[in-house]
PDB file of C-alpha atoms in Angstrom:
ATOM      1  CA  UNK A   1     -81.425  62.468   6.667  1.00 72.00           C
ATOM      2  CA  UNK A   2     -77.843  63.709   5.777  1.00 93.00           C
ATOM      3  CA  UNK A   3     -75.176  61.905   6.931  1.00 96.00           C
ATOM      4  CA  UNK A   4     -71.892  63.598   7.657  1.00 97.00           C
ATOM      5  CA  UNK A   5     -70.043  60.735   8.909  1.00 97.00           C
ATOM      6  CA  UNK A   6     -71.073  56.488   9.354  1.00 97.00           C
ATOM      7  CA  UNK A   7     -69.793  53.750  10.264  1.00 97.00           C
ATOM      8  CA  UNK A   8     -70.347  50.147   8.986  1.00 97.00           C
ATOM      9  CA  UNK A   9     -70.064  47.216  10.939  1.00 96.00           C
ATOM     10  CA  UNK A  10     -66.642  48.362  12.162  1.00 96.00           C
ATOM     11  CA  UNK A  11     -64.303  45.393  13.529  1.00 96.00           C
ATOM     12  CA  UNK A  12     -61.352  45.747  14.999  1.00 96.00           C
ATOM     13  CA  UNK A  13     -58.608  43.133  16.638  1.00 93.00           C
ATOM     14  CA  UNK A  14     -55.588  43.766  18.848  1.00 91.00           C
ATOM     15  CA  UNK A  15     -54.378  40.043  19.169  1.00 88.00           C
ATOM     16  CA  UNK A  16     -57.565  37.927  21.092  1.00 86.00           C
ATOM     17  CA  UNK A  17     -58.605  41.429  21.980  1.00 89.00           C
ATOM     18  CA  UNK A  18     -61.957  42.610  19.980  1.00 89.00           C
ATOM     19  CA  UNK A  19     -62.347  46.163  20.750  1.00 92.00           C
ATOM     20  CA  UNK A  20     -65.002  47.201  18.182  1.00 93.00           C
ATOM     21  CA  UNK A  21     -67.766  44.405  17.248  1.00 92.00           C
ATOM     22  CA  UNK A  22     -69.652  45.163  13.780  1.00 94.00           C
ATOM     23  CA  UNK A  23     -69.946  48.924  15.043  1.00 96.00           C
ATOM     24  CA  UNK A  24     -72.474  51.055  12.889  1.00 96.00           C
ATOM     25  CA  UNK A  25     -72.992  54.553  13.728  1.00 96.00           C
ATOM     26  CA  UNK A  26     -74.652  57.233  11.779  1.00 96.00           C
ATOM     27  CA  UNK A  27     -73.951  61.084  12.363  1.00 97.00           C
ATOM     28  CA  UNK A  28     -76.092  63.194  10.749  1.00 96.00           C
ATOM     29  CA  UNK A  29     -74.887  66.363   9.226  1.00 96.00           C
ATOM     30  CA  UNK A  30     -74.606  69.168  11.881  1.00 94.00           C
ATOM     31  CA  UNK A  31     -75.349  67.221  15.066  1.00 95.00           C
ATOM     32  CA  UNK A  32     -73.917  67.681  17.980  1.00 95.00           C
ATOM     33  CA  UNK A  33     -73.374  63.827  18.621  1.00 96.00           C
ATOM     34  CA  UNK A  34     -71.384  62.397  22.306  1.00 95.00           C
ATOM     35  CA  UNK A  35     -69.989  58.583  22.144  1.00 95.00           C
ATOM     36  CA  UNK A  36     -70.079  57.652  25.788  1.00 92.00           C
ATOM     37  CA  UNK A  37     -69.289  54.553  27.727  1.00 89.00           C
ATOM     38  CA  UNK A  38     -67.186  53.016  30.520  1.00 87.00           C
ATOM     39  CA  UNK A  39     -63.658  52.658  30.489  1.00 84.00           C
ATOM     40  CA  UNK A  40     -61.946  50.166  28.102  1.00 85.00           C
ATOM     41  CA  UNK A  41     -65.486  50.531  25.645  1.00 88.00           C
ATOM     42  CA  UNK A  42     -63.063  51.385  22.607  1.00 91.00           C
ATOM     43  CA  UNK A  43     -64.217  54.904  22.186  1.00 92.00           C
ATOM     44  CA  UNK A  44     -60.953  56.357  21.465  1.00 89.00           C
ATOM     45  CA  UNK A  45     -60.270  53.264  19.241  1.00 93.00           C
ATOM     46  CA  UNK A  46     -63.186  54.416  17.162  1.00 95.00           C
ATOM     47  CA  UNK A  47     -61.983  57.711  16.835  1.00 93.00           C
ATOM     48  CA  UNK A  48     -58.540  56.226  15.388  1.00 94.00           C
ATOM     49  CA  UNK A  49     -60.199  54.079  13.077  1.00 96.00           C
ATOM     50  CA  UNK A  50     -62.653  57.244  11.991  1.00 97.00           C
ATOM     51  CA  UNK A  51     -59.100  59.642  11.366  1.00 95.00           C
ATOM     52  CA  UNK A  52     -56.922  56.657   9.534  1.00 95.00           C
ATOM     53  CA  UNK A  53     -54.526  56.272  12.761  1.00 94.00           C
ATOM     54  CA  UNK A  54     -55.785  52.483  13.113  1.00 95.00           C
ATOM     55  CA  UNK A  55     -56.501  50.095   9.969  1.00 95.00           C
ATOM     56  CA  UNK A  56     -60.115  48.745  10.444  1.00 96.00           C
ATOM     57  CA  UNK A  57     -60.272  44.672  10.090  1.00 96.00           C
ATOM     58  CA  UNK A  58     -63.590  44.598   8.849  1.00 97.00           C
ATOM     59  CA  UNK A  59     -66.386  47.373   7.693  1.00 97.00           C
ATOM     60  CA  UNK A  60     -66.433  50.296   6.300  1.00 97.00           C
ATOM     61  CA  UNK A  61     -66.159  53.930   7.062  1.00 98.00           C
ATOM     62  CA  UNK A  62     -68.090  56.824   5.192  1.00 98.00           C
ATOM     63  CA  UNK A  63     -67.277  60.354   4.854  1.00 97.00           C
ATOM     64  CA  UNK A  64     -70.284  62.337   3.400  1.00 96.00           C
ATOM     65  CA  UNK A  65     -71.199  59.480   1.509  1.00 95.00           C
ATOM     66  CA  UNK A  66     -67.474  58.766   0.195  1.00 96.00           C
ATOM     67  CA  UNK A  67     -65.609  55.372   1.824  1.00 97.00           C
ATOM     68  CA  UNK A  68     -62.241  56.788   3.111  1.00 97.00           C
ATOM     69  CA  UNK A  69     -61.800  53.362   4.872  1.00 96.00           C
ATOM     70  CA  UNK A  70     -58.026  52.877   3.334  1.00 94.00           C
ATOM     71  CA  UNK A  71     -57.592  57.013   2.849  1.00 96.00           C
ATOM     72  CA  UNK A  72     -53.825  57.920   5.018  1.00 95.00           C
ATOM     73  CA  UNK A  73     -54.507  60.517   7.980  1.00 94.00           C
ATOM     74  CA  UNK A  74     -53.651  63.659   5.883  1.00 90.00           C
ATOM     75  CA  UNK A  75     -55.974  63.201   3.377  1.00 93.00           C
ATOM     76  CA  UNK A  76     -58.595  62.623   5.639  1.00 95.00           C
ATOM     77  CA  UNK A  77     -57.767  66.210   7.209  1.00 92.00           C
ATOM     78  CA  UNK A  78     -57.588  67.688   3.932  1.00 89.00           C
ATOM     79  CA  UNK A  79     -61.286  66.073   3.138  1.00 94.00           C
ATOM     80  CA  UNK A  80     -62.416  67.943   5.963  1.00 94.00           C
ATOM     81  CA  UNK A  81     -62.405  65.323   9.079  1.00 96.00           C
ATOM     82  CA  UNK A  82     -60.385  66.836  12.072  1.00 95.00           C
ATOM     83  CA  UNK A  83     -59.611  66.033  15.694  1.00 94.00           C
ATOM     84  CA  UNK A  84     -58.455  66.671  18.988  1.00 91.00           C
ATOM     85  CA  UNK A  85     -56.510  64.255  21.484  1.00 85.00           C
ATOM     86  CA  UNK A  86     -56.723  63.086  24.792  1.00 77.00           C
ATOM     87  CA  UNK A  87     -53.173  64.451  25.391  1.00 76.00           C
ATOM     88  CA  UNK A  88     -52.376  67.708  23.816  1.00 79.00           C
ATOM     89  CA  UNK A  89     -50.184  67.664  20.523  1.00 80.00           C
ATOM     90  CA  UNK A  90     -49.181  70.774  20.434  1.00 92.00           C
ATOM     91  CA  UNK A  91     -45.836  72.227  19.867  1.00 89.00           C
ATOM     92  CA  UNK A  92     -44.132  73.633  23.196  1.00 94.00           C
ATOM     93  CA  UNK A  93     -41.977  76.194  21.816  1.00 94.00           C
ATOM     94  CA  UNK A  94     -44.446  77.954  19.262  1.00 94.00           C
ATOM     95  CA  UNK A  95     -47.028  80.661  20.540  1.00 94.00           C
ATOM     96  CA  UNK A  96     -51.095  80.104  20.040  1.00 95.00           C
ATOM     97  CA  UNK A  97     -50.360  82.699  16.982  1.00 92.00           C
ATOM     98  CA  UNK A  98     -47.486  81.037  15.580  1.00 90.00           C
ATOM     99  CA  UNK A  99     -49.421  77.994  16.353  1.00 92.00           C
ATOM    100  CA  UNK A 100     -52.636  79.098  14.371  1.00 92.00           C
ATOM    101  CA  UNK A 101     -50.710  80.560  11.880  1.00 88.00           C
ATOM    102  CA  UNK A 102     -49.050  77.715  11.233  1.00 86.00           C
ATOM    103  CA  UNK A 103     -52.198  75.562  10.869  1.00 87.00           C
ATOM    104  CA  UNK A 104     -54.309  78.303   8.840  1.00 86.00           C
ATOM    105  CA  UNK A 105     -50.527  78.457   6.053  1.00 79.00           C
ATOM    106  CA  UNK A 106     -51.103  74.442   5.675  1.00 79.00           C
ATOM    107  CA  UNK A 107     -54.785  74.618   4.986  1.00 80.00           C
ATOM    108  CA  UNK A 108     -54.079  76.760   2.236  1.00 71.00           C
ATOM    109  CA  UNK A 109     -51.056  75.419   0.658  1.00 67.00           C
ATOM    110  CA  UNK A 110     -48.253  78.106   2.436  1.00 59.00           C
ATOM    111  CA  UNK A 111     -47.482  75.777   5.061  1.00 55.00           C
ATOM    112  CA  UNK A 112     -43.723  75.721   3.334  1.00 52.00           C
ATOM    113  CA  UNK A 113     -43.207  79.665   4.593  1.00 57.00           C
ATOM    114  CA  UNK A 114     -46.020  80.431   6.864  1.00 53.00           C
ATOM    115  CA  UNK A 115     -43.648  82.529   8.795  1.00 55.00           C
ATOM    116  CA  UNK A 116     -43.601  84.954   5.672  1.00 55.00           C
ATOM    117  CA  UNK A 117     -47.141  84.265   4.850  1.00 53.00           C
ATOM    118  CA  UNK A 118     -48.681  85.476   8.268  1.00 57.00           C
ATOM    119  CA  UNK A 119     -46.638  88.898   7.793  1.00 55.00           C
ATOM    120  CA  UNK A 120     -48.388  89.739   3.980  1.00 58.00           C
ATOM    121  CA  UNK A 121     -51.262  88.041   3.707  1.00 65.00           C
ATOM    122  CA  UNK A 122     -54.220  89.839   4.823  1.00 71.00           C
ATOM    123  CA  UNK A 123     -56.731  87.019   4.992  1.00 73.00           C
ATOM    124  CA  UNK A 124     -54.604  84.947   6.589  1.00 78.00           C
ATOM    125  CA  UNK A 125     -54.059  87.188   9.121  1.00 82.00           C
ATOM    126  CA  UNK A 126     -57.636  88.111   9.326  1.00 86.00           C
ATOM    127  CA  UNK A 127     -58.546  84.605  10.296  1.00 88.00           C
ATOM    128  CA  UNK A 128     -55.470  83.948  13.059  1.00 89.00           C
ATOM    129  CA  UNK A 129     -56.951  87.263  14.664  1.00 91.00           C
ATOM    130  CA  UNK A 130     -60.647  85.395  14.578  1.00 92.00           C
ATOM    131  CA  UNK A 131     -59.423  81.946  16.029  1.00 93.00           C
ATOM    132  CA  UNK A 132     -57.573  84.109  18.944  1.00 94.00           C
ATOM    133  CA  UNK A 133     -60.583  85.832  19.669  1.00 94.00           C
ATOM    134  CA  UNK A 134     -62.962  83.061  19.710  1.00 92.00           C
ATOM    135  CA  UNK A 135     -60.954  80.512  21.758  1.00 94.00           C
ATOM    136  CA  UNK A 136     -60.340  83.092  24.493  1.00 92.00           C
ATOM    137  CA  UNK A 137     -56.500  83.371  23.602  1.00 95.00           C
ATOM    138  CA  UNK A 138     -55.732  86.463  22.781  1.00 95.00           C
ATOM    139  CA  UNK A 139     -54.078  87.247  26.170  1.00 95.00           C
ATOM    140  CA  UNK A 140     -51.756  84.858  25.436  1.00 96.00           C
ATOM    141  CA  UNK A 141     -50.567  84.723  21.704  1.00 95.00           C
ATOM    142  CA  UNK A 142     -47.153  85.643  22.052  1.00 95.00           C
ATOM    143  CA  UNK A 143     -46.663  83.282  24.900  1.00 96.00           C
ATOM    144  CA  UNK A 144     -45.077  79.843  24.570  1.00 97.00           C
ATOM    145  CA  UNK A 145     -47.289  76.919  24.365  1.00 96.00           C
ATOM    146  CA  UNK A 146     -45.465  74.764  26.858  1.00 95.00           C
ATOM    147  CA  UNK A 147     -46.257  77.926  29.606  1.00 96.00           C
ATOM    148  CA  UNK A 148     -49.827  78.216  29.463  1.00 95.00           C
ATOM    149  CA  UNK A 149     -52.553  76.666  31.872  1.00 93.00           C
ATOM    150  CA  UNK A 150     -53.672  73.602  30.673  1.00 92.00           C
ATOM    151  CA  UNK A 151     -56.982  74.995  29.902  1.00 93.00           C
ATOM    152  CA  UNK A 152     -55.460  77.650  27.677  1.00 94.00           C
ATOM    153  CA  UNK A 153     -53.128  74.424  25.660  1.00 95.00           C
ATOM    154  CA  UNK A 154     -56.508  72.563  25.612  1.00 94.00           C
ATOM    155  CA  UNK A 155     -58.629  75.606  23.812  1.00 95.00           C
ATOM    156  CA  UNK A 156     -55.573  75.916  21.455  1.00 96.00           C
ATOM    157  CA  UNK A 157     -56.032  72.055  20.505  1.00 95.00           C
ATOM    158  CA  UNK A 158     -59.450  72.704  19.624  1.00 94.00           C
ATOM    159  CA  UNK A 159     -58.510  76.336  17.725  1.00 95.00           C
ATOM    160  CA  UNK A 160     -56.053  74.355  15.742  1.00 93.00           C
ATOM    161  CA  UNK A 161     -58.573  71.353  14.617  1.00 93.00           C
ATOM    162  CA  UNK A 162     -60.938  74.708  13.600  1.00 94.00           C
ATOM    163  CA  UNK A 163     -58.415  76.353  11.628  1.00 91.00           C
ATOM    164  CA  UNK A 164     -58.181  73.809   9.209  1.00 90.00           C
ATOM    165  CA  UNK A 165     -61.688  74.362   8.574  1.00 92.00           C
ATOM    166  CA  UNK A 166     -63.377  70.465   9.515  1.00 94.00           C
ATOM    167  CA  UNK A 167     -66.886  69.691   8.064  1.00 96.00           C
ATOM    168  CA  UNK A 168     -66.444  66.673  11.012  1.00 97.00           C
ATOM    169  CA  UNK A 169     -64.655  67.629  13.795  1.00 96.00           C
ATOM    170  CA  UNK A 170     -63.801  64.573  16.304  1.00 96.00           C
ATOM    171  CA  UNK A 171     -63.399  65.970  20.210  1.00 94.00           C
ATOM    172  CA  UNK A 172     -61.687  63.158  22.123  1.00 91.00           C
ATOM    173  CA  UNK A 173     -62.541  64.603  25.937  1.00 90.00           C
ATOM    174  CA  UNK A 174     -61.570  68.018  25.405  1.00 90.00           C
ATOM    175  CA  UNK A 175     -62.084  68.980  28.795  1.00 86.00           C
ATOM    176  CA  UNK A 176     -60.035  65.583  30.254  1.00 85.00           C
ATOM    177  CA  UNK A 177     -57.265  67.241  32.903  1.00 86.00           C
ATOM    178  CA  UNK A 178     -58.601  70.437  33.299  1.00 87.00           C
ATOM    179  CA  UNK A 179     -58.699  72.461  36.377  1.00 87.00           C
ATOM    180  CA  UNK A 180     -61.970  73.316  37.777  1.00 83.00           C
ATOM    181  CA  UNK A 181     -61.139  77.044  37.628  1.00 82.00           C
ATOM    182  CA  UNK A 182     -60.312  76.748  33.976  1.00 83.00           C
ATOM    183  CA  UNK A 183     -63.153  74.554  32.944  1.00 82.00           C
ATOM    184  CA  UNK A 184     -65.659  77.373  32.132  1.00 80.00           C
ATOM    185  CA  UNK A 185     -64.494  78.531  28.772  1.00 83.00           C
ATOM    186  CA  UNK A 186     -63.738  74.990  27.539  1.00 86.00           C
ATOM    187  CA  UNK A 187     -67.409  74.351  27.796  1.00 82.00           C
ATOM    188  CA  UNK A 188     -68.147  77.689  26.154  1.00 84.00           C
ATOM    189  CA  UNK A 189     -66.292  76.924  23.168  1.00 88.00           C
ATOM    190  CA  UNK A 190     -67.306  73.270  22.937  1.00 86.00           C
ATOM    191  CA  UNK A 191     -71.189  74.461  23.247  1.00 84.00           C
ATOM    192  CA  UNK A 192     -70.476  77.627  20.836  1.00 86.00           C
ATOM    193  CA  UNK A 193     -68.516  75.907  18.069  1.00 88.00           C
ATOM    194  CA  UNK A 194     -69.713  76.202  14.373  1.00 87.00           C
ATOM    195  CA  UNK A 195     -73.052  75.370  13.791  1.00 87.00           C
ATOM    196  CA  UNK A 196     -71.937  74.133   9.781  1.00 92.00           C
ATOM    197  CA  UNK A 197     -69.187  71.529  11.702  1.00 95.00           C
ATOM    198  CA  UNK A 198     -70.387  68.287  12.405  1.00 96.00           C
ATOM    199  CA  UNK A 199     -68.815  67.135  16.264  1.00 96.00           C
ATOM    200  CA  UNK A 200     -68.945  63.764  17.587  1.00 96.00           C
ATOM    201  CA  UNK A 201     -67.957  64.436  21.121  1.00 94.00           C
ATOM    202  CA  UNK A 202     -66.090  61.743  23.279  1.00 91.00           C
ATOM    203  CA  UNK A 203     -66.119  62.959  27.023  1.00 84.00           C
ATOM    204  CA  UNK A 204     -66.559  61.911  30.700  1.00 82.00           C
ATOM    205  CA  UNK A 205     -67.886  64.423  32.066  1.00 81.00           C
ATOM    206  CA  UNK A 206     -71.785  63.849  31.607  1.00 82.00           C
ATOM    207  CA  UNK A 207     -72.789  67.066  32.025  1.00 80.00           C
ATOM    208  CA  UNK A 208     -70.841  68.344  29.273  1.00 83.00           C
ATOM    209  CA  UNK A 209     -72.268  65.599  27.539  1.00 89.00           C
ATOM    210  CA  UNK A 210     -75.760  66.213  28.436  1.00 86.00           C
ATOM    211  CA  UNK A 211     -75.509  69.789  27.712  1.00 85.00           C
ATOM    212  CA  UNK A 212     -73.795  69.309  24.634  1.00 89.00           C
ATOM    213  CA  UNK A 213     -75.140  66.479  22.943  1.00 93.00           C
ATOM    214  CA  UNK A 214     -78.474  66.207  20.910  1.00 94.00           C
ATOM    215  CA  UNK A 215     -77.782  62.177  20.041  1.00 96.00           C
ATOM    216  CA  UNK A 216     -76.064  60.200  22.024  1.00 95.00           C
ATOM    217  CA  UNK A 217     -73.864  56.781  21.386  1.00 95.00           C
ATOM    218  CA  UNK A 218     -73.387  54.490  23.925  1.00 93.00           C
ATOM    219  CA  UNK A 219     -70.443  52.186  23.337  1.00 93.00           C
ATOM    220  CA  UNK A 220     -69.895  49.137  25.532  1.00 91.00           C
ATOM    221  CA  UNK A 221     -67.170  46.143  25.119  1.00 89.00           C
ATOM    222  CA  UNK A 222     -66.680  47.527  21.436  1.00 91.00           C
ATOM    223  CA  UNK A 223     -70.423  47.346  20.520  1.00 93.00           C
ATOM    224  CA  UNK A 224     -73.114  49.827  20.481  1.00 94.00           C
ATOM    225  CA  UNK A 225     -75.660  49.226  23.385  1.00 92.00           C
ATOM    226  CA  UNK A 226     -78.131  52.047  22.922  1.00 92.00           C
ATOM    227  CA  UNK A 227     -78.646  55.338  20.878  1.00 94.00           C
ATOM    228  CA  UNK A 228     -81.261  57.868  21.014  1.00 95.00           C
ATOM    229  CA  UNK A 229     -81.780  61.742  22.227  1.00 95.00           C
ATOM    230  CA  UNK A 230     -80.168  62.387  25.779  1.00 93.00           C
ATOM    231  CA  UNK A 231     -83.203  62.203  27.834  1.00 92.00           C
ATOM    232  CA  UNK A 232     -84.311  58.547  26.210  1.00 93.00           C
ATOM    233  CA  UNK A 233     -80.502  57.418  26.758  1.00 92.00           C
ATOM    234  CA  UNK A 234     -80.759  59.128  30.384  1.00 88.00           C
ATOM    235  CA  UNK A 235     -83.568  56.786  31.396  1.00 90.00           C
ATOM    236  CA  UNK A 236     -82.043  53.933  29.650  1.00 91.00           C
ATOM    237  CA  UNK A 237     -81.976  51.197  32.031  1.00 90.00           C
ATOM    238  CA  UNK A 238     -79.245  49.368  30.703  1.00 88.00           C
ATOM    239  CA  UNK A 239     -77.250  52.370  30.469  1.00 87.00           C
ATOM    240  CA  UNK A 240     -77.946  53.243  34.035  1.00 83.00           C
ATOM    241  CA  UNK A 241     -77.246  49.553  34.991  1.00 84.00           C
ATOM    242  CA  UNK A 242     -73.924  50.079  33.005  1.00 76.00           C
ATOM    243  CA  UNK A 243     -72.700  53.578  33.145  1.00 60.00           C
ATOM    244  CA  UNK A 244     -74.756  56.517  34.390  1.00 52.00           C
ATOM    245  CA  UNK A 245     -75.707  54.790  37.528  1.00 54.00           C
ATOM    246  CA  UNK A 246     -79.216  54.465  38.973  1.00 48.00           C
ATOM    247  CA  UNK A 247     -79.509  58.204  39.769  1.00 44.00           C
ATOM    248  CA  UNK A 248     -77.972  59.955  36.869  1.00 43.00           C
ATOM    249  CA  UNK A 249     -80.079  62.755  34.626  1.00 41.00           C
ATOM    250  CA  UNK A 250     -82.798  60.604  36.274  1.00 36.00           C
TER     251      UNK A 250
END
């Protein structure tokens, strides 16, 4: 087994508050892997401790085998561990092709004068075109980011987190305030993402999860309760007791 991404009894403290207990999680390399759990489990705690935003207390976090524990956000990204928020962090005035445009420049060192750099460079432009076209924006490239449908911000999130070309991409509920009507395409792109990215999904919404997911975490008061494929977690009976409720993917 390959391990993309693992966690080693991961502590953290916020005053008398523990929100992760001695967590260990392993990822394997190319799974499609959901961390699920009530409200107030920590989950998006882990995923600030996994991309540098939060210092861990105790344990240890690996990144294909190298311990980036201490490593500052950035070079995380530039090791090839990328995210997405709960809340969009987008930029309101840009467009989705300034927007990708700006993100593809940074990868590759231009971020200085990407605005020149997406005029002349073929490659660059190449791949902007790509990430349009595969994250169902190309209707809306020259329109400003604040303007668009939530559903259209929310597949430029996850365009952006592409473009700088993750081995571990991090989804914190990607599909968390969207309409119904909209909801369609962010579960296209979630499901039809790169099969060479690693994603550890955080999300609600268990059938996204259950469609998504071939390993599943279950994260409870900070500490891991059960993990296993999605049917076995499914007819868990703690998890139902806890989580899914008595009738869920029964």
């Amino acid at each position: 087994m390959t391990l993309a991404l693992q966690t080693i009894g991961l502590d953290k403290h916020f005053g008398g508050l523990h929100v992760t207990r001695s967590l260990s999680l392993n990822i394997e390399a190319g799974a499609r892997h959901a961390l699920i759990g009530p409200n107030g489990a920590g989950k998006t705690t882990v995923i600030n401790l996994l991309t540098g935003v939060l210092k861990p207390d105790a344990g240890r976090i690996l990144l294909e085998g190298q311990d980036i524990s201490t490593m500052p956000v950035h070079r995380r990204v530039l090791s090839g561990l990328s995210r997405t928020f709960q809340i969009n962090q987008l930029y309101a005035d840009l467009t989705p092709l300034e927007t990708i445009g700006l993100a593809v420049s940074e990868r590759s060192g231009h971020g200085g004068d990407w605005w020149r750099r997406m005029g002349t460079r073929a490659d660059i432009n190449g791949e902007i075109a790509e990430n349009l076209a595969r994250f169902h924006l190309l209707d809306v490239m020259n329109e400003p980011t604040g303007r668009l449908p939530y559903g259209k911000q929310r597949l430029l999130e996850i365009a952006v987190a592409i473009a700088t070309k993750p081995r571990v991409l991090l989804l914190d509920e990607p599909a968390a305030g969207v309409p119904e009507s909209e909801r369609h395409d962010i579960l296209a792109v979630v499901a039809n993402l790169p099969r060479d990215v690693t994603v550890l999904l955080i999300e609600h919404d268990m059938d996204l999860v259950f469609s998504f997911a071939d390993r599943i975490s279950v994260l409870v008061s900070g500490a891991l309760l059960v993990e296993g494929p999605p049917a076995e977690v499914a007819r868990d009976p703690q998890v139902k007791a806890v989580y899914l409720g008595e009738d869920a993917h029964a």
